[in-house]
Short mmCIF file of C-alpha atoms and ligand atoms in Angstrom, two decimals:
data_model
loop_
_atom_site.label_atom_id
_atom_site.label_comp_id
_atom_site.label_asym_id
_atom_site.label_seq_id
_atom_site.Cartn_x
_atom_site.Cartn_y
_atom_site.Cartn_z
CA UNK A 1 8.11 -4.77 -31.70
CA UNK A 2 9.37 -1.93 -29.55
CA UNK A 3 7.75 -1.90 -26.15
CA UNK A 4 7.78 1.38 -24.29
CA UNK A 5 7.63 0.82 -20.55
CA UNK A 6 6.19 3.28 -18.16
CA UNK A 7 8.55 5.03 -15.78
CA UNK A 8 7.34 4.69 -12.22
CA UNK A 9 8.71 5.99 -8.95
CA UNK A 10 7.81 5.32 -5.34
CA UNK A 11 8.50 8.47 -3.34
CA UNK A 12 7.80 9.76 0.16
CA UNK A 13 4.48 11.61 0.25
CA UNK A 14 4.99 15.35 0.54
CA UNK A 15 2.59 17.97 1.83
CA UNK A 16 2.18 19.21 -1.73
CA UNK A 17 0.90 15.72 -2.73
CA UNK A 18 -1.94 15.75 -0.21
CA UNK A 19 -4.61 17.48 -2.34
CA UNK A 20 -4.19 14.92 -5.15
CA UNK A 21 -4.09 12.03 -2.70
CA UNK A 22 -7.32 13.31 -1.14
CA UNK A 23 -8.96 13.60 -4.57
CA UNK A 24 -8.12 9.95 -5.22
CA UNK A 25 -9.24 8.98 -1.73
CA UNK A 26 -12.62 10.67 -2.10
CA UNK A 27 -13.27 8.70 -5.28
CA UNK A 28 -12.34 5.28 -3.86
CA UNK A 29 -13.29 5.33 -0.16
CA UNK A 30 -16.76 5.85 1.27
CA UNK A 31 -15.28 7.54 4.36
CA UNK A 32 -12.22 9.57 3.36
CA UNK A 33 -9.99 10.87 6.13
CA UNK A 34 -10.68 14.30 7.61
CA UNK A 35 -9.06 17.23 5.81
CA UNK A 36 -6.08 17.62 8.10
CA UNK A 37 -5.36 13.96 8.78
CA UNK A 38 -2.64 13.60 6.12
CA UNK A 39 -0.82 16.71 7.26
CA UNK A 40 -0.84 15.37 10.80
CA UNK A 41 0.45 12.00 9.63
CA UNK A 42 3.21 13.57 7.56
CA UNK A 43 4.31 15.56 10.59
CA UNK A 44 4.77 12.31 12.61
CA UNK A 45 8.01 11.47 10.90
CA UNK A 46 9.33 9.08 13.52
CA UNK A 47 6.46 6.61 13.45
CA UNK A 48 4.64 7.22 10.18
CA UNK A 49 5.67 6.43 6.63
CA UNK A 50 3.59 7.61 3.68
CA UNK A 51 4.40 7.10 0.03
CA UNK A 52 3.06 7.95 -3.39
CA UNK A 53 3.49 6.04 -6.63
CA UNK A 54 4.01 8.36 -9.60
CA UNK A 55 4.10 7.61 -13.27
CA UNK A 56 5.79 9.72 -15.89
CA UNK A 57 3.80 10.63 -18.93
CA UNK A 58 4.92 12.82 -21.82
CA UNK A 59 2.68 15.55 -20.40
CA UNK A 60 4.13 15.31 -16.88
CA UNK A 61 4.23 13.22 -13.71
CA UNK A 62 1.12 12.12 -11.89
CA UNK A 63 0.23 10.22 -8.75
CA UNK A 64 -1.43 6.87 -9.47
CA UNK A 65 -1.50 5.42 -5.96
CA UNK A 66 -0.47 5.96 -2.38
CA UNK A 67 -0.16 4.17 0.93
CA UNK A 68 0.74 4.67 4.54
CA UNK A 69 1.98 2.85 7.57
CA UNK A 70 2.46 3.42 11.30
CA UNK A 71 5.04 1.71 13.39
CA UNK A 72 4.15 0.66 16.92
CA UNK A 73 6.90 -1.28 18.63
CA UNK A 74 7.54 -4.40 16.52
CA UNK A 75 4.38 -3.92 14.49
CA UNK A 76 3.81 -1.92 11.34
CA UNK A 77 0.15 -0.99 10.82
CA UNK A 78 -0.93 -0.31 7.26
CA UNK A 79 -3.26 2.68 7.58
CA UNK A 80 -4.26 3.15 3.97
CA UNK A 81 -3.61 1.92 0.43
CA UNK A 82 -5.28 3.30 -2.66
CA UNK A 83 -4.98 3.35 -6.42
CA UNK A 84 -6.75 5.82 -8.70
CA UNK A 85 -10.09 4.32 -9.64
CA UNK A 86 -9.53 4.40 -13.40
CA UNK A 87 -6.12 2.72 -13.01
CA UNK A 88 -6.99 -0.14 -10.67
CA UNK A 89 -6.14 -3.78 -11.37
CA UNK A 90 -3.10 -2.96 -13.51
CA UNK A 91 -0.49 -3.85 -10.92
CA UNK A 92 -0.04 -0.47 -9.23
CA UNK A 93 -1.54 -1.57 -5.91
CA UNK A 94 0.96 -4.44 -5.73
CA UNK A 95 3.80 -1.94 -6.20
CA UNK A 96 2.49 0.37 -3.46
CA UNK A 97 2.03 -2.54 -1.07
CA UNK A 98 5.49 -3.98 -1.80
CA UNK A 99 6.95 -0.55 -1.06
CA UNK A 100 5.09 -0.46 2.26
CA UNK A 101 6.50 -3.87 3.16
CA UNK A 102 9.93 -2.54 2.32
CA UNK A 103 9.23 0.38 4.65
CA UNK A 104 8.29 -2.09 7.40
CA UNK A 105 11.78 -3.65 7.12
CA UNK A 106 13.37 -0.22 7.09
CA UNK A 107 11.40 0.85 10.18
CA UNK A 108 12.62 -2.19 12.08
CA UNK A 109 9.20 -3.82 12.37
CA UNK A 110 8.79 -7.58 12.65
CA UNK A 111 5.13 -7.96 11.76
CA UNK A 112 2.68 -6.10 9.59
CA UNK A 113 -1.04 -5.82 10.28
CA UNK A 114 -4.03 -4.15 8.68
CA UNK A 115 -7.80 -3.96 8.70
CA UNK A 116 -9.98 -4.38 5.65
CA UNK A 117 -13.72 -4.24 5.04
CA UNK A 118 -15.24 -7.70 4.90
CA UNK A 119 -16.71 -6.82 1.48
CA UNK A 120 -13.34 -5.75 0.03
CA UNK A 121 -12.39 -9.04 -1.59
CA UNK A 122 -10.01 -7.48 -4.10
CA UNK A 123 -7.85 -5.91 -1.42
CA UNK A 124 -7.97 -9.07 0.70
CA UNK A 125 -6.81 -11.12 -2.27
CA UNK A 126 -3.86 -8.81 -2.73
CA UNK A 127 -2.88 -9.04 0.95
CA UNK A 128 -3.21 -12.84 0.89
CA UNK A 129 -0.87 -12.95 -2.09
CA UNK A 130 1.67 -11.19 0.17
CA UNK A 131 1.22 -13.94 2.77
CA UNK A 132 -1.21 -12.13 5.07
CA UNK A 133 -3.70 -14.20 7.04
CA UNK A 134 -7.08 -13.43 8.50
CA UNK A 135 -6.76 -13.60 12.27
CA UNK A 136 -9.90 -11.92 13.49
CA UNK A 137 -12.91 -9.76 12.90
CA UNK A 138 -14.03 -6.49 14.50
CA UNK A 139 -17.82 -6.37 14.54
CA UNK A 140 -19.40 -3.18 13.16
CA UNK A 141 -15.99 -1.48 12.95
CA UNK A 142 -16.87 0.84 10.05
CA UNK A 143 -19.26 3.47 11.31
CA UNK A 144 -20.67 4.50 7.91
CA UNK A 145 -22.46 1.19 7.28
CA UNK A 146 -21.72 -0.91 10.35
CA UNK A 147 -19.59 -3.29 8.29
CA UNK A 148 -17.18 -5.65 10.04
CA UNK A 149 -13.43 -5.27 9.68
CA UNK A 150 -11.28 -8.26 8.91
CA UNK A 151 -7.98 -8.12 10.77
CA UNK A 152 -5.03 -9.51 8.86
CA UNK A 153 -1.46 -10.18 10.00
CA UNK A 154 1.75 -11.17 8.30
CA UNK A 155 3.99 -13.87 9.69
CA UNK A 156 7.29 -12.52 10.87
CA UNK A 157 8.49 -10.54 7.89
CA UNK A 158 11.81 -12.37 8.34
CA UNK A 159 10.23 -15.82 8.00
CA UNK A 160 11.04 -17.80 4.86
CA UNK A 161 7.35 -18.06 4.02
CA UNK A 162 6.84 -14.30 4.10
CA UNK A 163 10.01 -13.64 2.13
CA UNK A 164 8.90 -16.15 -0.51
CA UNK A 165 5.56 -14.39 -0.95
CA UNK A 166 7.29 -11.02 -1.17
CA UNK A 167 9.76 -12.42 -3.68
CA UNK A 168 6.92 -13.77 -5.85
CA UNK A 169 5.30 -10.33 -5.81
CA UNK A 170 8.57 -8.58 -6.63
CA UNK A 171 9.05 -10.94 -9.56
CA UNK A 172 5.57 -10.16 -10.75
CA UNK A 173 6.32 -6.45 -10.46
CA UNK A 174 9.63 -6.91 -12.20
CA UNK A 175 7.93 -8.61 -15.08
CA UNK A 176 5.82 -5.46 -15.45
CA UNK A 177 8.36 -2.80 -14.68
CA UNK A 178 12.00 -3.44 -15.36
CA UNK A 179 14.32 -1.99 -12.77
CA UNK A 180 11.71 -1.41 -10.10
CA UNK A 181 13.32 -3.88 -7.71
CA UNK A 182 16.35 -1.59 -7.55
CA UNK A 183 14.29 1.37 -6.42
CA UNK A 184 12.40 -0.78 -3.91
CA UNK A 185 15.75 -1.90 -2.45
CA UNK A 186 14.89 -5.61 -2.23
CA UNK A 187 15.76 -7.19 1.13
CA UNK A 188 18.24 -10.01 0.82
CA UNK A 189 18.22 -13.06 3.09
C1 LIG B 201 -7.11 -2.55 -3.29
C2 LIG B 201 -6.28 -1.76 -4.28
C3 LIG B 201 -5.30 -0.86 -3.54
C4 LIG B 201 -5.47 -2.75 -5.15
O1 LIG B 201 -4.74 -2.01 -6.11
P1 LIG B 201 -4.83 -2.40 -7.65
O2 LIG B 201 -3.85 -1.58 -8.40
O3 LIG B 201 -6.24 -2.33 -8.09
O4 LIG B 201 -4.36 -3.93 -7.57
P2 LIG B 201 -3.31 -4.71 -8.50
O5 LIG B 201 -3.66 -4.52 -9.93
O6 LIG B 201 -1.94 -4.37 -8.09
O7 LIG B 201 -3.67 -6.22 -8.13
C5 LIG B 201 -3.14 -6.88 -7.03
C6 LIG B 201 -4.09 -8.00 -6.66
O8 LIG B 201 -5.23 -7.45 -6.03
C7 LIG B 201 -6.41 -8.19 -6.39
N1 LIG B 201 -7.28 -7.29 -7.18
C8 LIG B 201 -7.13 -5.96 -7.30
N2 LIG B 201 -8.12 -5.44 -8.03
C9 LIG B 201 -8.91 -6.45 -8.41
C10 LIG B 201 -10.11 -6.53 -9.18
N3 LIG B 201 -10.72 -5.45 -9.71
N4 LIG B 201 -10.66 -7.73 -9.37
C11 LIG B 201 -10.09 -8.82 -8.84
N5 LIG B 201 -8.95 -8.81 -8.09
C12 LIG B 201 -8.37 -7.64 -7.88
C13 LIG B 201 -5.92 -9.34 -7.21
O9 LIG B 201 -5.65 -10.41 -6.35
C14 LIG B 201 -4.65 -8.78 -7.82
O10 LIG B 201 -3.78 -9.79 -8.23
P3 LIG B 201 -3.89 -10.37 -9.74
O11 LIG B 201 -3.35 -9.30 -10.61
O12 LIG B 201 -3.05 -11.59 -9.68
O13 LIG B 201 -5.34 -10.63 -10.05
C15 LIG B 201 -7.16 -0.89 -5.23
O14 LIG B 201 -8.03 -1.72 -5.94
C16 LIG B 201 -7.93 0.20 -4.51
O15 LIG B 201 -7.45 1.33 -4.37
N6 LIG B 201 -9.17 -0.10 -4.07
C17 LIG B 201 -10.02 0.88 -3.39
C18 LIG B 201 -9.45 1.29 -2.07
C19 LIG B 201 -9.20 0.08 -1.17
O16 LIG B 201 -10.03 -0.80 -1.08
N7 LIG B 201 -8.04 0.07 -0.48
C20 LIG B 201 -7.70 -0.99 0.45
C21 LIG B 201 -8.32 -0.71 1.78
S1 LIG B 201 -7.91 -1.94 3.00
#
């Protein structure tokens, strides 16, 4: 049997990507960011890192997911992660998140943190598989419905435990997409 694998690429988000990213965002988040927020983030090149995941189809390239991160001192804060609604739970989110972790190494961060809605079990499961732990809860953090935020942190991203979890995810990705590890620039010990 000949298996045709999808060609995927993680690339820096460009201003021209923002309309598509916002279309995806509006369909997956109850409170999408304000219109200009992405342009502002993309202009903050020193502390912000935003990426898109594209797939190549015979009819052209399209964005399937995206993510972003802010660096503050030793900490990298994941600001957003999203995968097109009709393409969720096929492994794309794992790729976007692995690329953000890679960006955290590249930015010189030591820890990664994020907030997630208490009801968002799917996302939490993904973060836990990357070794993130629940360390707190912000009461009524989300203003649209008063939902609590769960605060999650990585161990030091240089700890053996964190590296092991990342490695397991990279292997999982590799099993799906040959060659992806190269483009993610896997961090050696
Ligand atoms: C959360 C999100 C980014 C994950 O991306 P995804 O492509 O759907 O996830 P993946 O297929 O890469 O799965 C990674 C892991 O996430 C969890 N997960 C994701 N979707 C899931 C689903 N529908 N049901 C159960 N688990 C799910 C699983 O643990 C999964 O691992 P598994 O394959 O071993 O089951 C995506 O579902 C999304 O965009 N959701 C809406 C926006 C959002 O909630 N963003 C996060 C805000 S903090």
